[in-house]
Structures are given as C-alpha cells and as structure tokens.
mmCIF file of C-alpha atoms and ligand atoms in Angstrom:
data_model
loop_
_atom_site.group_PDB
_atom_site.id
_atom_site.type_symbol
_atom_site.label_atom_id
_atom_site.label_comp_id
_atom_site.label_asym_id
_atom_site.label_seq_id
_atom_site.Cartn_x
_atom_site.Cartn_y
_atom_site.Cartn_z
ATOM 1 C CA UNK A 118 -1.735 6.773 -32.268
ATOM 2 C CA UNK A 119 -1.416 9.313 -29.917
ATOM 3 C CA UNK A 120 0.627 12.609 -30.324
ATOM 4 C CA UNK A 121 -0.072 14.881 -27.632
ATOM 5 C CA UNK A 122 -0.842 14.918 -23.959
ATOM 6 C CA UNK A 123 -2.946 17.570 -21.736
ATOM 7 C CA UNK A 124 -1.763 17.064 -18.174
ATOM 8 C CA UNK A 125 -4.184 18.424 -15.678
ATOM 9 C CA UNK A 126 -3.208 20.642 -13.242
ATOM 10 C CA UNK A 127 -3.588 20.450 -10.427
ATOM 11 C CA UNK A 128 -3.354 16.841 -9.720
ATOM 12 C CA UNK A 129 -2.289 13.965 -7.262
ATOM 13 C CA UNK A 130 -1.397 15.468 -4.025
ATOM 14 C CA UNK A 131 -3.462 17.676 -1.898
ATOM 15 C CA UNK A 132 -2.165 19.482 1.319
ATOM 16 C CA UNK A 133 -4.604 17.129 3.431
ATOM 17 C CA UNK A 134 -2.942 13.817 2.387
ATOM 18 C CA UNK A 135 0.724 15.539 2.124
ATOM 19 C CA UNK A 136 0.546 15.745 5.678
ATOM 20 C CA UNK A 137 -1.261 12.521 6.517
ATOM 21 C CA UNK A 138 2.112 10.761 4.794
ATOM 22 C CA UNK A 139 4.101 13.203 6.637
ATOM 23 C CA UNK A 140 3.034 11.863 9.912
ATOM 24 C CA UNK A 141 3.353 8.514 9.348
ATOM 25 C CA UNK A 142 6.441 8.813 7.396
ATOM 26 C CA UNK A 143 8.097 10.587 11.129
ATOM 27 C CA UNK A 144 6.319 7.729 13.035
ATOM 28 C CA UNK A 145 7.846 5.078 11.194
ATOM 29 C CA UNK A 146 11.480 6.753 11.150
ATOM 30 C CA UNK A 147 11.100 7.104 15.040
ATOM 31 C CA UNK A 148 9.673 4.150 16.093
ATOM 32 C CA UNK A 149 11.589 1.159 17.417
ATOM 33 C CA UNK A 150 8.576 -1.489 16.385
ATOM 34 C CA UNK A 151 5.406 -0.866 14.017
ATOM 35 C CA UNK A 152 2.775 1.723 13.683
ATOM 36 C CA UNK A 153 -0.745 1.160 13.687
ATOM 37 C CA UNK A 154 -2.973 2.688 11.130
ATOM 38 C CA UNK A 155 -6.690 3.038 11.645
ATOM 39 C CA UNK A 156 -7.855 2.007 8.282
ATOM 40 C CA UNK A 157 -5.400 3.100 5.193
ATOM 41 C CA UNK A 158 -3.866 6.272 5.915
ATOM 42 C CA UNK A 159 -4.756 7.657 2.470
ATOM 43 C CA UNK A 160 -6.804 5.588 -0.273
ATOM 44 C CA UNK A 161 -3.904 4.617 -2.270
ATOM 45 C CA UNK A 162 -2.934 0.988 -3.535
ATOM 46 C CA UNK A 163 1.082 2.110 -3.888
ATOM 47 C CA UNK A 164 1.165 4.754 -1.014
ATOM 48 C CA UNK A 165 -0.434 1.709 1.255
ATOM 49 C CA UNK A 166 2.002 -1.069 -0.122
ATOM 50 C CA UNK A 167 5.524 1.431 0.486
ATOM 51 C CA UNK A 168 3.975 2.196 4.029
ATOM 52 C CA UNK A 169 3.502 -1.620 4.981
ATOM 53 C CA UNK A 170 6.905 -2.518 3.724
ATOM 54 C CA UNK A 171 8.814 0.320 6.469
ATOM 55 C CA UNK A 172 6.787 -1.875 9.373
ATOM 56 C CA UNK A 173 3.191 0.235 9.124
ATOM 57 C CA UNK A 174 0.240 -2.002 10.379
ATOM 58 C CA UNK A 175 -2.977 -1.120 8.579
ATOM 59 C CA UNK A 176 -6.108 -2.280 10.801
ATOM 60 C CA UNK A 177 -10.115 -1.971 11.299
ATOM 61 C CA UNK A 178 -10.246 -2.552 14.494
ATOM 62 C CA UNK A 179 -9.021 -0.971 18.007
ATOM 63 C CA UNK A 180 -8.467 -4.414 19.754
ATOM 64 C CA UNK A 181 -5.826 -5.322 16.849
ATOM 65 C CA UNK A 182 -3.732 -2.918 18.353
ATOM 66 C CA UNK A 183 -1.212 -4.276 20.374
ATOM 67 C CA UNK A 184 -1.120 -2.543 24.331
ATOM 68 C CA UNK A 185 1.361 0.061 24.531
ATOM 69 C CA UNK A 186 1.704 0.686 20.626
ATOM 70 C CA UNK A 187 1.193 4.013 18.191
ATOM 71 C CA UNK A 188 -2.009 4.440 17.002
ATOM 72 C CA UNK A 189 -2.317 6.773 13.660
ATOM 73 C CA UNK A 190 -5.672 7.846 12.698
ATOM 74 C CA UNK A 191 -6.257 7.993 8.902
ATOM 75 C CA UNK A 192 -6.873 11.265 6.618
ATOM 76 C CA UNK A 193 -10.328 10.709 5.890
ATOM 77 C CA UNK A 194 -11.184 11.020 10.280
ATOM 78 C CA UNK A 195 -12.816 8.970 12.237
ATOM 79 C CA UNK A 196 -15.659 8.036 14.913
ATOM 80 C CA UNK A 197 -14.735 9.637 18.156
ATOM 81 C CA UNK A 198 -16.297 6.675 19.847
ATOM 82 C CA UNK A 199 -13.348 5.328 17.864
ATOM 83 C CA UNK A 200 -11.286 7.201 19.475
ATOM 84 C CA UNK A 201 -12.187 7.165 22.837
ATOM 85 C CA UNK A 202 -11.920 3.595 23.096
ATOM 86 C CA UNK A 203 -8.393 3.941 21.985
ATOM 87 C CA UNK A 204 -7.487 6.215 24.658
ATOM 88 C CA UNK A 205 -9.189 4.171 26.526
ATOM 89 C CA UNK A 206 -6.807 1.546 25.901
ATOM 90 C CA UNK A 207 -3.758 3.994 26.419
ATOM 91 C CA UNK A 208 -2.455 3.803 23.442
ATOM 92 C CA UNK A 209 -0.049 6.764 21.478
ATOM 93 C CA UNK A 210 -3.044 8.185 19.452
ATOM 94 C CA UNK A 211 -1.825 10.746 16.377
ATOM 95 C CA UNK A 212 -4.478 12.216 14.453
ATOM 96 C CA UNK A 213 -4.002 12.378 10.441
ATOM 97 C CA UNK A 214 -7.407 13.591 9.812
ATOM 98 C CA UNK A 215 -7.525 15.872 7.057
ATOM 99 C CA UNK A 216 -7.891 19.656 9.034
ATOM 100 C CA UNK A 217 -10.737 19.998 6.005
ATOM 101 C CA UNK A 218 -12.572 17.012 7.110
ATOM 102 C CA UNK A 219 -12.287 17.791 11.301
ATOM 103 C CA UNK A 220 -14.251 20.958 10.056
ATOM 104 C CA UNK A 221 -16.947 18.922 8.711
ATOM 105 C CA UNK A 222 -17.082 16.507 12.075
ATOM 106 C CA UNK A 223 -16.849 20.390 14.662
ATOM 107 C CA UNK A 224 -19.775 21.459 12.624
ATOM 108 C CA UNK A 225 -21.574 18.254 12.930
ATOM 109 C CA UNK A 226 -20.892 18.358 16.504
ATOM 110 C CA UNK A 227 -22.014 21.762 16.808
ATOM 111 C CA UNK A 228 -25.317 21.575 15.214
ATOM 112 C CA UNK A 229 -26.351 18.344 17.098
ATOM 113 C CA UNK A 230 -25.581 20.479 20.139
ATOM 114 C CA UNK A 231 -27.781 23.273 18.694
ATOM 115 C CA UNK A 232 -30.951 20.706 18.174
ATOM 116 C CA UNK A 233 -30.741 20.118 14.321
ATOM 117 C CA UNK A 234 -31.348 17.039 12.186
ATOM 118 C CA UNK A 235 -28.177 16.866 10.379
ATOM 119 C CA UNK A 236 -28.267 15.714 6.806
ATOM 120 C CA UNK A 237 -24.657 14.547 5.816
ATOM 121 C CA UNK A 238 -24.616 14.234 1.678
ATOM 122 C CA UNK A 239 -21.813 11.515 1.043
ATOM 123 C CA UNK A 240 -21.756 7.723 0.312
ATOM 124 C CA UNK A 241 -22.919 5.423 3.219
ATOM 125 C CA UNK A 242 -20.128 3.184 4.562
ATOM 126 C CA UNK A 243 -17.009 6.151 3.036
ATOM 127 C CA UNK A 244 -14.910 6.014 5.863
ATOM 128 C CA UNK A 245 -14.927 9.881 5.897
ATOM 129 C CA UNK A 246 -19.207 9.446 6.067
ATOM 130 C CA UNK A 247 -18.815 6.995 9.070
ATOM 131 C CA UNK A 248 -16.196 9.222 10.987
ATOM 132 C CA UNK A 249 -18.562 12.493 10.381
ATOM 133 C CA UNK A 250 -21.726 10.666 10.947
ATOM 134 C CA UNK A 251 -20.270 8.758 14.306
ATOM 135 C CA UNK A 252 -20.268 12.742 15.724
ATOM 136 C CA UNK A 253 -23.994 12.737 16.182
ATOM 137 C CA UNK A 254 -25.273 8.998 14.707
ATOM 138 C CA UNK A 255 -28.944 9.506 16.461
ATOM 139 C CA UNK A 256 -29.508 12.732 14.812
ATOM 140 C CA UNK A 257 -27.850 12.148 11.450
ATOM 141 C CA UNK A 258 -29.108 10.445 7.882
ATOM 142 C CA UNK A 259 -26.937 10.023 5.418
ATOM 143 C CA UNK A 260 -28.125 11.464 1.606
ATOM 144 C CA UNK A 261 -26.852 10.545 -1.387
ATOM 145 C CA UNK A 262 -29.122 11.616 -4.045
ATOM 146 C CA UNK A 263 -31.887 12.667 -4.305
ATOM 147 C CA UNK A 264 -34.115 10.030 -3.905
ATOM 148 C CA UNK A 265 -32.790 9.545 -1.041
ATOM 149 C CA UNK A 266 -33.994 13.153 0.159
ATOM 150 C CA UNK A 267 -37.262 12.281 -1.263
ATOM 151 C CA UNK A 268 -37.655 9.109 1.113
ATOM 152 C CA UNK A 269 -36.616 11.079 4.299
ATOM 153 C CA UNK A 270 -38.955 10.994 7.051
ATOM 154 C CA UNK A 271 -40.773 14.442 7.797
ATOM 155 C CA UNK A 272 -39.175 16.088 11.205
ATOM 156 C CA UNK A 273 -40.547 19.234 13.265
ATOM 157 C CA UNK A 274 -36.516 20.422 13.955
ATOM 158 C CA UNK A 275 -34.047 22.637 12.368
ATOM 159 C CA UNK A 276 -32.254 20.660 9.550
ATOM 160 C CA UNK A 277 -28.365 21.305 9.210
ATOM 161 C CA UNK A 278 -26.560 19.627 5.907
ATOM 162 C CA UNK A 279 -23.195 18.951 5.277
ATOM 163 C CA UNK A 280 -21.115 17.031 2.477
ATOM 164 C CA UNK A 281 -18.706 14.535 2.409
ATOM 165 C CA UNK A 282 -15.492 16.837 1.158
ATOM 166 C CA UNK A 283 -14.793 14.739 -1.853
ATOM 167 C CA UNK A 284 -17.843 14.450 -4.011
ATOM 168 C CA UNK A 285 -18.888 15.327 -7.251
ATOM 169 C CA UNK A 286 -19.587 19.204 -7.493
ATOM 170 C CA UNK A 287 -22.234 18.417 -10.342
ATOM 171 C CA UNK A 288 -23.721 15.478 -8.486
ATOM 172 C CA UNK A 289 -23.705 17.099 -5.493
ATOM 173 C CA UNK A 290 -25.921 20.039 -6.291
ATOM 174 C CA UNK A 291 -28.987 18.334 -7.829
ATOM 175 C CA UNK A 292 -29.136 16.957 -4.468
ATOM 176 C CA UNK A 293 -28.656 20.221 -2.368
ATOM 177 C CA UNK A 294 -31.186 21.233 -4.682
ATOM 178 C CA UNK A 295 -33.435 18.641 -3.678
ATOM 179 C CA UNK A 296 -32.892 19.227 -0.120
ATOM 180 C CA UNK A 297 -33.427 23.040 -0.650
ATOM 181 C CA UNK A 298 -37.215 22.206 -2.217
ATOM 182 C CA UNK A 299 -38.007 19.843 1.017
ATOM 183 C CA UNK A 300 -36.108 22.054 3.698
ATOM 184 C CA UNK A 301 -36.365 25.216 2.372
ATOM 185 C CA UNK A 302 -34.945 26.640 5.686
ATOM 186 C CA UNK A 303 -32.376 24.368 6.200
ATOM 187 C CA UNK A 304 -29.172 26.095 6.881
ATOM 188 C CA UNK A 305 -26.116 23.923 4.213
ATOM 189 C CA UNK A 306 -22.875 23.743 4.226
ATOM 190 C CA UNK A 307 -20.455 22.773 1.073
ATOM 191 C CA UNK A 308 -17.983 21.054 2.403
ATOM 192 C CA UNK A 309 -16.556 19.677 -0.970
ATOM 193 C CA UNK A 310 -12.909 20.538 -0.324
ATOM 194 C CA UNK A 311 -10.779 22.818 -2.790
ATOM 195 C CA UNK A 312 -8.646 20.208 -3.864
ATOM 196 C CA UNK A 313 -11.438 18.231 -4.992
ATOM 197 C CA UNK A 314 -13.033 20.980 -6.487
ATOM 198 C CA UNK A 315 -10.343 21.894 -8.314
ATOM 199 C CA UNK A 316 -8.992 18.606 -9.791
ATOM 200 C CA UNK A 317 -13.185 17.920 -11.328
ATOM 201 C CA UNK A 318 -12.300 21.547 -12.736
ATOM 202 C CA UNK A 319 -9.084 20.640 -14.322
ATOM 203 C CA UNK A 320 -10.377 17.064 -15.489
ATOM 204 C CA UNK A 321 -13.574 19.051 -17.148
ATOM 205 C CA UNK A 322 -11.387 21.434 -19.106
ATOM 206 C CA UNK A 323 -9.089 19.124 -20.494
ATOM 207 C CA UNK A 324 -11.485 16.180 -21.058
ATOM 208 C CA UNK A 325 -13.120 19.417 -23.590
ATOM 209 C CA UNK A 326 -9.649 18.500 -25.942
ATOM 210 C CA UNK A 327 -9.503 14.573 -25.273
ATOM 211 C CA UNK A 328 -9.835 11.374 -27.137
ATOM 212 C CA UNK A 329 -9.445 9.272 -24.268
ATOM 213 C CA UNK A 330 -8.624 10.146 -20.446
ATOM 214 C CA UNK A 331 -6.216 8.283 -17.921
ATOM 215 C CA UNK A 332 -7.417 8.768 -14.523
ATOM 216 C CA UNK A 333 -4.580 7.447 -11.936
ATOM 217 C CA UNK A 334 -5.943 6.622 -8.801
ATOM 218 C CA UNK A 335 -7.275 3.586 -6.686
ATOM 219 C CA UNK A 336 -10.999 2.001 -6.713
ATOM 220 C CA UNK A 337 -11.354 3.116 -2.938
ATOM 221 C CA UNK A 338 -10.594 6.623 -3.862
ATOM 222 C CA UNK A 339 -13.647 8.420 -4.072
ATOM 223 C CA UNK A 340 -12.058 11.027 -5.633
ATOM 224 C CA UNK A 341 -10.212 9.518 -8.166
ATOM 225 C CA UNK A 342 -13.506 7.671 -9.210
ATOM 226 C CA UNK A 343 -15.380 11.323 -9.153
ATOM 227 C CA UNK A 344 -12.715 12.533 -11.591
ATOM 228 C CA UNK A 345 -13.501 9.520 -14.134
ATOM 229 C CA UNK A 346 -17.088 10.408 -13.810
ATOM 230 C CA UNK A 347 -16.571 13.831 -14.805
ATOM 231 C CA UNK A 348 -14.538 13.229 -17.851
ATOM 232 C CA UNK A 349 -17.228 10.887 -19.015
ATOM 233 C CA UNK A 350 -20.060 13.238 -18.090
ATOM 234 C CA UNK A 351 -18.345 15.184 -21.004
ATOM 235 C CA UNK A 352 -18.607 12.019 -23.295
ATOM 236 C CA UNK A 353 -14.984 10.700 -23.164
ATOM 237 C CA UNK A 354 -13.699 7.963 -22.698
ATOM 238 C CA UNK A 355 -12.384 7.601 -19.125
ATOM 239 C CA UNK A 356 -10.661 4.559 -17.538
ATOM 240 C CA UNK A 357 -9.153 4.882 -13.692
ATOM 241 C CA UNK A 358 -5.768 2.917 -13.422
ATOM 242 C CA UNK A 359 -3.370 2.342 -10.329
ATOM 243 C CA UNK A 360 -0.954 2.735 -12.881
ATOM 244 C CA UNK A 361 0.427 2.166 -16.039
ATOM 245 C CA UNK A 362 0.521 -1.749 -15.659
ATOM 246 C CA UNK A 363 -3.751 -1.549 -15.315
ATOM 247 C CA UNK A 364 -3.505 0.652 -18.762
ATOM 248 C CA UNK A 365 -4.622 -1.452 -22.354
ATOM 249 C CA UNK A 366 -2.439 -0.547 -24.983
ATOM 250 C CA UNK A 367 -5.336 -1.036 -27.395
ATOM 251 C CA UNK A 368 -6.958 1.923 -25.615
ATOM 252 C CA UNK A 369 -4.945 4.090 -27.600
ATOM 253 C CA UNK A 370 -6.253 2.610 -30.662
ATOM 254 C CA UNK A 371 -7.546 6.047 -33.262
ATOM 255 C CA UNK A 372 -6.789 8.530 -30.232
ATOM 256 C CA UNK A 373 -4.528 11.366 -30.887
ATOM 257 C CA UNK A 374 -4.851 13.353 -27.507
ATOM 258 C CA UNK A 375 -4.537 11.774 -24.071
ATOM 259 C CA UNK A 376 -5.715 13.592 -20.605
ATOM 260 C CA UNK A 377 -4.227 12.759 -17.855
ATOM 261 C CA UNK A 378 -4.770 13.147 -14.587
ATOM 262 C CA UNK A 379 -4.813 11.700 -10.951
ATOM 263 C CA UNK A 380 -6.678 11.499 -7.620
ATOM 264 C CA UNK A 381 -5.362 13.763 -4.812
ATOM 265 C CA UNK A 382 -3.944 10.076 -2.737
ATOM 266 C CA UNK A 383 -1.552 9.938 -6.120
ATOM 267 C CA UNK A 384 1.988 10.563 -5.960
ATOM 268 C CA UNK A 385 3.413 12.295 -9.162
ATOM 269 C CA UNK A 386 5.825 9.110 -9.881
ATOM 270 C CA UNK A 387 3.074 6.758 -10.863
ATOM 271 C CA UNK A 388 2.261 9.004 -13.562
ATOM 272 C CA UNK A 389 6.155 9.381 -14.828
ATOM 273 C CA UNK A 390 5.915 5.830 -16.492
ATOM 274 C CA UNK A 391 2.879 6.746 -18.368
ATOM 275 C CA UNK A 392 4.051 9.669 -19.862
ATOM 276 C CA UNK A 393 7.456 7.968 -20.668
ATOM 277 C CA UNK A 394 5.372 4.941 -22.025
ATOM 278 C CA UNK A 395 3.301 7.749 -23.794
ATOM 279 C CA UNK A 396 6.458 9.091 -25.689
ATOM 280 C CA UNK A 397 7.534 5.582 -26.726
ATOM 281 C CA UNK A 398 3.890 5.336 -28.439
ATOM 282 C CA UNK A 399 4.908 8.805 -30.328
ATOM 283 C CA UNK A 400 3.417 11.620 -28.143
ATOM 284 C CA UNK A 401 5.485 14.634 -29.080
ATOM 285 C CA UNK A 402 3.349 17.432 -27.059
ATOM 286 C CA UNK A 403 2.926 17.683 -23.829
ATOM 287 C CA UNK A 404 0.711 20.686 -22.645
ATOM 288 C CA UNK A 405 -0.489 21.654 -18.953
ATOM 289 C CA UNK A 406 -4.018 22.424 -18.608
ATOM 290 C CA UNK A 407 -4.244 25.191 -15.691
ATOM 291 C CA UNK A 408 -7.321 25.593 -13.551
ATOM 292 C CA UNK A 409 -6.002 26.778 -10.247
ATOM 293 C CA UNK A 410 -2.662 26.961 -8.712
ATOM 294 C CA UNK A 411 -2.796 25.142 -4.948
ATOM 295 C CA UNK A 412 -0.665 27.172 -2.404
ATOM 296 C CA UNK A 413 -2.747 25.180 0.893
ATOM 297 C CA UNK A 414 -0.280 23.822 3.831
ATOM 298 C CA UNK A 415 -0.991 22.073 6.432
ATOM 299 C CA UNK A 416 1.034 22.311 9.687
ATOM 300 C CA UNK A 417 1.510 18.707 11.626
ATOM 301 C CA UNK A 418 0.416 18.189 14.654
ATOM 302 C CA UNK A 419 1.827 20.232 17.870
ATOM 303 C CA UNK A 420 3.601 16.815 18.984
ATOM 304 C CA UNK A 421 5.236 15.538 15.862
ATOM 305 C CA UNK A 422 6.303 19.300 15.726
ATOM 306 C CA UNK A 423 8.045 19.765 18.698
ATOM 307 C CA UNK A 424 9.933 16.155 18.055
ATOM 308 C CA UNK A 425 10.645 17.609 14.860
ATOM 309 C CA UNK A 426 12.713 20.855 16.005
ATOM 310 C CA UNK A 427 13.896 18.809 19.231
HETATM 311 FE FE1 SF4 B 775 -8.340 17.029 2.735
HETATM 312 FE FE2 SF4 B 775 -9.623 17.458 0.423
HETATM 313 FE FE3 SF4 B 775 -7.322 16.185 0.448
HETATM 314 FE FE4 SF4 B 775 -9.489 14.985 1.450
HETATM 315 S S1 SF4 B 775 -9.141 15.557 -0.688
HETATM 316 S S2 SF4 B 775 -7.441 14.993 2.354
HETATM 317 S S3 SF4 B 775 -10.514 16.777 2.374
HETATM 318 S S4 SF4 B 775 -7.651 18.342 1.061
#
C-alpha cells in the first residue's frame, strides 16, 4: 500500500477562476433575488453545486434570463453576439471572463480587422473556442490537430493563429508545427495560459516518481483532463476524480507513491479528504513537488470595485 505522496505544486486555483468566484460570490451576497450565470462560471462539479445552493442560476441561453435580472458571464468568455443581445435586453451584465482569455478574443478581433484568416487551435464546441471564435466566425476555423490543418482549404490571405489557453503544451505544438509547414508565414500566438502551463509542468515532474496519479478535477474541465493526459503520456497510471468518493480503493493495490494533483477550477478542500483518506491507508510522507511559484492577481471589475470600498 501506499507510503508516500508527491503533491504538485502548483495546483487547483488559478488567478483567472479566483476572481471569476470572487464576482459571483459579491453578486450573490448583494443581491436581493438570484444571479444568472451564462454557462457554469468555472468547470467545476462542487464549485457549481455550492454556487446553486446561495440562489445562482446557471443557464445557456439569454431568453432564460428573467427582465431586469444580473447577468454574470462565465470565466472561459463568451460570444459578443452573446452579449449584445443581453444588453440588448437591459439586463445587469458582469463580465467573469478570464483577463487571459479576453486577450485571446482582442487579438482575434484585431486580426479579423487586419484581413487575416484566423486559425484558433482548441476543441470545437469548448465554451472558451465558441466565445473566441464568435469574435470573427466568417473568418475563423477551428484546428485541433493536425489533420485537421492538413484538411484546411488553401486561402490567398494572411493567416493569424491562436490557442485555446488551456491545452496541452505537448499536443499543442505538433500542431503549430503543422501549421508552421502549411503557413510558413503565418504570424502565431501561444495563448496556453501560465497556469496551465505550469500545472502540465508540475504533473510531468512528479508523475517521473509515481505509481499511480490522482487527478482532481471535473470531466468538463479541459484542463483537468489535459493534466491526466500528461501523467499518462509518461506511462502512469492516471485517473481524474471529482473527489475522493469517485476514487477505487483497489487502485492503490501494489502502489507505494501517489501524485496528486488538481485542475485550476479545484478548490484545495476537495483534495484534504484524500490526503486524510491517504494517511488512514498508511502514507507517512508527504513531499511537494515545485515547478513554479504563481504570484498572478487579478483585479475585479471597476464596478464590483467601487461597491466593494463603498
Ligand atoms: Fe485564466 Fe488560465 Fe485560469 Fe483559464 S486556466 S481561467 S485562462 S488563468
């Protein structure tokens, strides 16, 4: 059985989804009735649950929204035809979109405006892919491997690329590559976002030490399912959980070191029953593996400020 556990660090939290919860956490202590969320505010099972049982409202559609109401607008960003409509409708819009991905969508925007093609490497139907892509949907294909660079029609304009910010760093470059043979002067961005990056760092150093490796995170959580991918792309054995009630004791069976680690929607208490649950099973180690130390803030926005200091 198990007798030691490598903890990755960093993990869970990243700035972008600390203040998407810190937004809707001063929405719902404000507000008199419920608050609307475009799509879940971050991809988390737990984080979604807590938030629908303080009155949030998670929806997919604009005309759910009752007239009058709050309208929060998830990490991941969205369609501006999205938005528009729900200005439209005059409803309290608040934007939770990730400052890392509204980079992504301003240089989508931009390069449309400039008269590129815009190749946008992510996974079709992410709703990060269908905010970015909804910037400039005439002008933009979506690539996610590449084959799918291979079956791109030929074009006589610029090409511009940019990434979803939370895909595999490994995956992500065979593709780039690919892009690079076909477009050789296409101008790319990397958009894969440090907290991302780092976490697939942390998850490939200690997955080097592991018998088996815990990912904590949801199935939506693109992410979270990158980091499983990248401890088995170093032959481990990698399961993603929600938490410990998804985790088979019989996993444990003939391991003696544990990784484990969790998406950047994850807050730090779903993994205190696992380690606790780890000690019961005899785990009398339990080392940090360092990649990076994460200093990044984000401020909220201007209007939840100013309520804030009021
Ligand atoms: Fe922002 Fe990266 Fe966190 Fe997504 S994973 S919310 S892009 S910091």
């Amino acid at each position: 059985m198990p007798h030691t556990l490598l903890l990755a660090e960093p993990r869970g939290f990243c700035a972008g989804v600390v203040r998407a919860i810190d937004i809707l956490d001063q929405l719902l202590e404000e507000a008199d009735g419920e608050v609307y969320v475009f799509h879940e505010i971050v991809h988390n099972r737990y984080v979604v649950e807590s938030f629908q049982a303080r009155g949030a409202v998670f929806i997919d559609q604009i005309s759910e929204v009752p007239d009058g109401s709050c309208l929060v607008f998830s990490a991941h960003g969205v369609d501006p035809a999205i938005v528009d409509h729900a200005v439209s409708r005059g409803l309290r819009v608040i934007d939770a979109t990730c400052p890392l991905v509204t980079k992504v969508h301003l240089e989508a925007k931009k390069a449309a405006r400039e008269d590129f093609d815009i190749l946008l490497v992510g996974h079709d139907g992410h709703d990060e892919v269908q905010g970015t892509k909804g910037e400039a949907p005439e002008r933009t294909s979506v690539v996610d491997s590449e084959d799918d660079v291979a079956k791109l029609r030929a074009t006589d304009k610029p090409i511009f690329v940019v990434t979803q910010t939370t895909l595999s760093v490994e995956d992500t470059r065979g593709t780039i590559d690919a892009i690079r043979n076909r477009f050789p002067d296409a101008e790319i961005r990397n958009d894969i976002c440090y907290a991302t990056t780092n976490r697939q760092l942390a998850v490939k150093e200690l997955a080097g030490d592991a018998d088996l490796v815990i990912v904590v995170g949801s199935e939506n959580s693109s992410n979270s399912v990158r980091l499983v991918e990248v401890a088995r792309t170093m032959g481990v054995r990698a399961y993603l959980v929600d938490g410990l009630e998804d985790i088979d004791a019989s996993w444990y069976e003939g391991v003696e070191v544990v990784g484990l680690t969790a998406g950047a929607s994850v807050p730090d208490e779903l993994l205190d029953p696992i380690i606790e649950d780890l000690k019961g099973r005899g785990v009398v180690r339990i080392l940090p593996v360092v990649v990076a130390e994460e200093t990044v803030e984000f401020k909220l926005p201007a209007e939840l400020l100013i309520a804030d200091e009021v």
